[in-house]
Short mmCIF file of C-alpha atoms in Angstrom, two decimals:
data_model
loop_
_atom_site.label_atom_id
_atom_site.label_comp_id
_atom_site.label_asym_id
_atom_site.label_seq_id
_atom_site.Cartn_x
_atom_site.Cartn_y
_atom_site.Cartn_z
CA MET A 1 108.93 76.35 102.96
CA ASP A 2 108.31 74.73 99.58
CA ALA A 3 104.78 76.15 99.57
CA LEU A 4 106.05 79.66 100.41
CA LEU A 5 108.62 79.56 97.60
CA ALA A 6 106.07 78.18 95.12
CA ASP A 7 103.65 80.96 96.03
CA LEU A 8 106.37 83.58 95.49
CA ARG A 9 107.22 82.19 92.05
CA ARG A 10 103.54 82.07 91.07
CA THR A 11 102.90 85.63 92.29
CA LEU A 12 105.95 86.99 90.45
CA ARG A 13 104.75 85.35 87.22
CA GLU A 14 101.30 86.87 87.67
CA ARG A 15 102.64 90.37 88.33
CA PHE A 16 105.73 90.51 86.11
CA GLY A 17 105.43 87.67 83.61
CA THR A 18 108.49 85.87 85.00
CA ASP A 19 109.58 84.26 88.25
CA ASP A 20 113.27 84.98 87.56
CA GLU A 21 114.19 87.11 90.58
CA ASN A 22 117.29 88.47 88.84
CA ARG A 23 115.23 89.85 85.96
CA VAL A 24 112.54 91.23 88.24
CA ASP A 25 115.20 92.88 90.36
CA ALA A 26 116.95 94.38 87.33
CA ALA A 27 113.66 95.83 86.08
CA LEU A 28 112.86 97.33 89.46
CA ARG A 29 116.32 98.85 89.73
CA MET A 30 115.97 100.41 86.28
CA SER A 31 112.70 101.98 87.42
CA ARG A 32 114.56 103.37 90.47
CA ARG A 33 111.96 102.19 92.88
CA ARG A 34 113.32 102.26 96.42
CA VAL A 35 112.00 100.17 99.27
CA VAL A 36 111.23 102.45 102.21
CA VAL A 37 109.25 100.68 104.93
CA PRO A 38 107.07 102.77 107.27
CA VAL A 39 107.24 101.34 110.80
CA ARG A 40 104.58 101.55 113.47
CA PHE A 41 106.04 100.53 116.82
CA HIS A 42 103.67 99.28 119.54
CA ALA A 43 105.24 98.90 122.99
CA ILE A 44 103.19 96.61 125.22
CA SER A 45 103.78 97.05 128.95
CA SER A 46 102.69 95.84 132.34
CA GLY A 47 102.81 99.01 134.39
CA ARG A 48 106.38 100.33 134.12
CA ARG A 49 107.79 97.00 132.99
CA GLY A 50 108.26 96.92 129.22
CA ARG A 51 107.50 100.62 128.78
CA VAL A 52 109.93 101.11 125.89
CA GLY A 53 110.78 104.75 125.39
CA PRO A 54 111.00 106.67 122.10
CA SER A 55 114.81 106.89 122.26
CA THR A 56 115.07 103.07 122.30
CA VAL A 57 112.65 102.86 119.39
CA ARG A 58 114.76 105.33 117.40
CA ARG A 59 117.87 103.27 118.16
CA GLN A 60 116.08 100.17 116.90
CA ILE A 61 115.18 101.91 113.65
CA SER A 62 118.82 103.01 113.26
CA THR A 63 119.93 99.42 113.87
CA LEU A 64 117.56 98.17 111.17
CA ASN A 65 118.87 100.71 108.67
CA ALA A 66 122.48 99.83 109.47
CA ALA A 67 121.88 96.08 109.14
CA TYR A 68 119.80 96.23 105.96
CA GLY A 69 122.00 98.98 104.54
CA GLY A 70 125.15 96.85 104.77
CA ARG A 71 126.84 98.99 107.40
CA LYS A 72 127.51 96.00 109.67
CA GLY A 73 129.56 94.16 107.05
CA GLY A 74 127.09 92.55 104.64
CA VAL A 75 125.51 93.80 101.43
CA ASP A 76 123.13 96.71 101.12
CA THR A 77 119.74 95.10 100.59
CA GLY A 78 118.24 98.36 99.35
CA VAL A 79 115.68 98.41 102.16
CA ARG A 80 115.28 101.35 104.53
CA PHE A 81 112.97 101.91 107.51
CA ARG A 82 111.16 105.06 108.61
CA LEU A 83 109.38 105.44 111.94
CA ALA A 84 105.76 106.35 111.20
CA GLY A 85 104.14 105.83 114.59
CA TYR A 86 104.83 104.91 118.22
CA ASP A 87 102.45 104.06 121.04
CA VAL A 88 102.44 102.36 124.44
CA THR A 89 99.66 100.05 125.63
CA ASP A 90 99.52 98.98 129.27
CA ARG A 91 97.92 95.54 129.17
CA GLU A 92 99.32 92.91 131.54
CA SER A 93 97.90 89.87 129.74
CA TRP A 94 99.22 91.01 126.35
CA PHE A 95 102.61 91.82 127.81
CA TRP A 96 103.25 88.48 129.52
CA HIS A 97 101.51 86.27 126.94
CA PRO A 98 101.85 87.92 123.49
CA GLN A 99 101.48 84.61 121.65
CA ARG A 100 98.26 83.72 123.45
CA HIS A 101 96.80 87.17 122.83
CA GLU A 102 98.39 87.81 119.46
CA GLY A 103 95.12 88.07 117.53
CA GLU A 104 93.44 90.43 119.98
CA MET A 105 96.56 92.59 120.27
CA LYS A 106 97.12 92.93 116.56
CA ARG A 107 93.49 93.49 115.68
CA ARG A 108 93.34 96.34 118.20
CA LEU A 109 96.64 98.06 117.40
CA ARG A 110 97.78 97.17 113.90
CA ARG A 111 97.68 100.00 111.33
CA GLY A 112 98.39 100.30 107.60
CA GLY A 113 98.44 97.97 104.62
CA PRO A 114 100.79 95.20 103.48
CA GLY A 115 103.75 97.58 103.17
CA THR A 116 103.50 98.94 106.72
CA LEU A 117 105.63 97.12 109.27
CA ASN A 118 103.95 96.80 112.65
CA ILE A 119 106.40 95.88 115.44
CA PHE A 120 105.10 94.82 118.85
CA SER A 121 107.43 94.58 121.87
CA ALA A 122 106.46 92.46 124.87
CA ALA A 123 107.81 89.73 127.17
CA VAL A 124 108.07 87.04 124.51
CA GLY A 125 110.52 84.93 126.54
CA THR A 126 114.10 83.73 126.59
CA ASP A 127 113.84 80.46 124.65
CA MET A 128 112.06 82.30 121.83
CA LEU A 129 112.89 85.97 121.36
CA GLY A 130 110.38 86.87 118.66
CA PHE A 131 108.05 85.71 115.91
CA SER A 132 106.83 87.03 112.60
CA THR A 133 104.42 86.52 109.75
CA PHE A 134 105.57 85.93 106.16
CA PRO A 135 104.48 88.17 103.27
CA GLN A 136 102.74 85.21 101.62
CA TRP A 137 100.31 85.08 104.55
CA TYR A 138 99.05 88.65 104.23
CA ARG A 139 96.28 87.94 101.72
CA GLY A 140 94.74 85.30 103.96
CA GLU A 141 95.07 87.09 107.31
CA PRO A 142 95.97 90.76 106.82
CA ARG A 143 95.07 91.74 110.39
CA MET A 144 97.60 89.26 111.79
CA ASP A 145 100.51 90.73 109.82
CA GLY A 146 103.50 91.95 111.82
CA VAL A 147 106.50 91.20 114.01
CA VAL A 148 106.65 90.59 117.76
CA VAL A 149 109.97 90.86 119.65
CA ASP A 150 111.00 90.59 123.26
CA TYR A 151 111.42 94.08 124.72
CA ARG A 152 114.69 92.99 126.36
CA SER A 153 116.23 92.28 122.94
CA LEU A 154 115.98 95.91 121.80
CA PRO A 155 119.22 97.98 121.69
CA GLY A 156 120.56 98.33 125.23
CA GLY A 157 118.16 95.72 126.58
CA SER A 158 118.75 93.37 129.50
CA ASN A 159 118.87 90.08 127.56
CA ARG A 160 122.58 89.36 127.65
CA GLY A 161 123.88 88.18 124.29
CA PHE A 162 120.76 89.37 122.50
CA ASP A 163 120.69 93.07 123.36
CA ARG A 164 121.75 94.87 120.17
CA GLY A 165 118.40 94.90 118.38
CA TYR A 166 119.23 92.06 116.00
CA THR A 167 116.21 89.99 117.06
CA ALA A 168 114.09 92.57 115.24
CA VAL A 169 116.49 92.46 112.27
CA HIS A 170 116.05 88.68 112.12
CA GLU A 171 112.26 88.62 112.53
CA ILE A 172 111.80 91.42 109.98
CA GLY A 173 113.83 89.26 107.60
CA HIS A 174 110.98 86.75 107.81
CA TRP A 175 108.43 89.55 107.34
CA LEU A 176 110.32 90.46 104.15
CA GLY A 177 110.37 86.87 102.88
CA LEU A 178 113.62 85.31 104.17
CA MET A 179 113.94 81.86 105.73
CA HIS A 180 116.40 80.61 108.32
CA THR A 181 119.83 79.82 106.91
CA PHE A 182 119.57 76.31 108.39
CA GLU A 183 116.23 75.58 106.65
CA ASN A 184 116.15 71.95 105.40
CA GLY A 185 119.59 71.29 106.91
CA CYS A 186 121.97 69.92 104.28
CA GLU A 187 119.15 69.01 101.91
CA PRO A 188 118.23 71.07 98.81
CA PRO A 189 116.97 73.68 98.44
CA GLY A 190 118.27 74.79 101.83
CA ASP A 191 116.81 78.23 102.51
CA GLY A 192 116.07 78.76 98.81
CA VAL A 193 118.79 81.43 98.39
CA ALA A 194 121.77 80.46 96.24
CA ASP A 195 124.56 82.29 98.05
CA THR A 196 123.82 81.22 101.65
CA PRO A 197 125.71 77.97 102.33
CA TYR A 198 123.85 74.94 103.61
CA GLU A 199 123.81 74.53 107.39
CA ALA A 200 122.83 71.38 109.29
CA GLU A 201 121.57 73.11 112.42
CA PRO A 202 121.25 76.56 113.96
CA ALA A 203 124.33 78.30 115.29
CA THR A 204 124.56 79.02 119.00
CA GLY A 205 126.94 81.50 120.57
CA CYS A 206 129.47 82.39 117.90
CA PRO A 207 131.14 79.23 116.57
CA SER A 208 134.35 79.51 114.58
CA GLY A 209 135.19 77.53 111.45
CA ARG A 210 132.01 75.44 111.50
CA ASN A 211 131.18 73.54 108.30
CA SER A 212 128.31 71.18 109.03
CA CYS A 213 127.30 70.21 105.46
CA PRO A 214 129.26 68.56 102.61
CA GLN A 215 128.37 71.28 100.11
CA ARG A 216 130.81 74.09 99.40
CA GLY A 217 131.04 76.95 101.90
CA GLY A 218 131.32 77.21 105.67
CA ASP A 219 128.24 77.66 107.83
CA PRO A 220 126.73 81.17 107.61
CA VAL A 221 127.00 81.78 111.35
CA HIS A 222 127.35 85.56 110.86
CA ASN A 223 124.14 85.82 108.86
CA PHE A 224 121.25 87.69 110.46
CA MET A 225 118.95 84.78 109.59
CA ASP A 226 120.87 82.31 111.78
CA TYR A 227 120.52 81.93 115.57
CA ALA A 228 123.94 83.15 116.72
CA GLN A 229 124.27 85.78 119.44
CA ASP A 230 124.02 89.41 118.40
CA ALA A 231 127.79 89.99 118.66
CA CYS A 232 128.27 87.32 115.98
CA MET A 233 125.71 88.64 113.48
CA ARG A 234 126.67 91.12 110.80
CA GLU A 235 125.40 90.34 107.32
CA PHE A 236 122.86 89.63 104.65
CA THR A 237 123.98 88.23 101.29
CA ALA A 238 123.35 89.59 97.81
CA GLY A 239 120.93 86.73 97.17
CA GLN A 240 118.99 87.52 100.32
CA GLY A 241 118.78 91.14 99.19
CA ARG A 242 117.30 90.06 95.86
CA ARG A 243 114.84 87.74 97.61
CA VAL A 244 113.70 90.58 99.89
CA ARG A 245 113.20 92.96 96.95
CA ALA A 246 111.36 90.28 94.94
CA ALA A 247 109.06 89.44 97.83
CA TRP A 248 108.42 93.14 98.42
CA ALA A 249 107.49 93.62 94.76
CA ALA A 250 105.25 90.55 94.84
CA TYR A 251 103.39 91.13 98.09
CA ARG A 252 104.06 94.41 99.87
CA ALA A 253 104.78 97.15 97.33
CA PRO A 254 102.13 99.86 96.81
CA ASN A 255 99.45 98.60 94.46
CA ARG A 256 100.88 99.98 91.26
CA ARG A 257 100.13 98.29 87.98
CA ALA A 258 102.92 95.80 87.42
CA LYS A 259 104.58 95.64 84.03
CA ALA A 260 105.84 92.49 82.41
CA VAL A 261 109.60 92.11 82.50
CA ASP A 262 111.41 91.96 79.17
CA LEU A 263 112.68 88.38 79.17
CA ARG A 264 115.53 89.39 76.88
CA THR A 265 116.86 91.84 79.47
CA GLU A 266 119.89 90.50 81.28
CA PRO A 267 120.01 91.18 85.03
CA THR A 268 122.60 93.66 86.26
CA THR A 269 124.06 91.06 88.65
CA ARG A 270 123.86 87.33 89.14
CA ALA A 271 123.93 85.42 92.37
CA ARG A 272 127.08 83.35 92.81
CA SER A 273 126.22 79.94 94.21
CA VAL A 274 128.24 79.25 97.34
CA GLY A 275 126.10 76.55 98.83
CA GLY A 276 125.61 74.50 95.66
CA ALA A 277 122.70 74.28 93.24
CA ARG A 278 119.41 75.21 94.86
#
């Protein structure tokens, strides 16, 4: 995680002349640049099993827009998603073993550049519901970029407790540059975001009143970047929104010429530290 955060700071300095995410975010907001992510959805099947239909895909896109738009109870991150493509591939080996065949699957199906989100649905498993690349990895392995989720975790799926489409919300959080809320446990810098409280271990189910670290703030069990069940998840924080927008500007935004940020410009908002100094 330290290497990922260091790479983000270095890339922001190279592109904008500062690694202050508040100032970068303020400059981007003044330029009225919106983050609209085109999504290419690849349903992997084994015969009829896993053959995700277009209506389910549209529901997943709506779920993403609601979660990242703050309509579930958290902040509006400023990110929106637009379905740009949908296809079904009947390949038994890919369907049952997406990790083993990840490279072959992605090289064959993936489309677009760093700002195009490729989602693959398959039988990932029950212990692990999905996996994702980070934006920092794109330069080294662009053809491996994307998110893989278990088809049973999509809205209306059969995975009880994880059937509202929030697995994709969580994994796309990684694709946009977010870490788990329980990263580093109670040790600084936690997940590297100032307003997500420290958390000693992942949440399971939907615990109430849990406070596993001595720093200020209860555990962020309702955060989409934790491991709670879908019924418990509902929010991103303002700091996570800024991190997503900064990572997008650094790694995934269209290749426009970046302008240096005026270091005298004060950001429009500041993150309030809930979990202590990070």
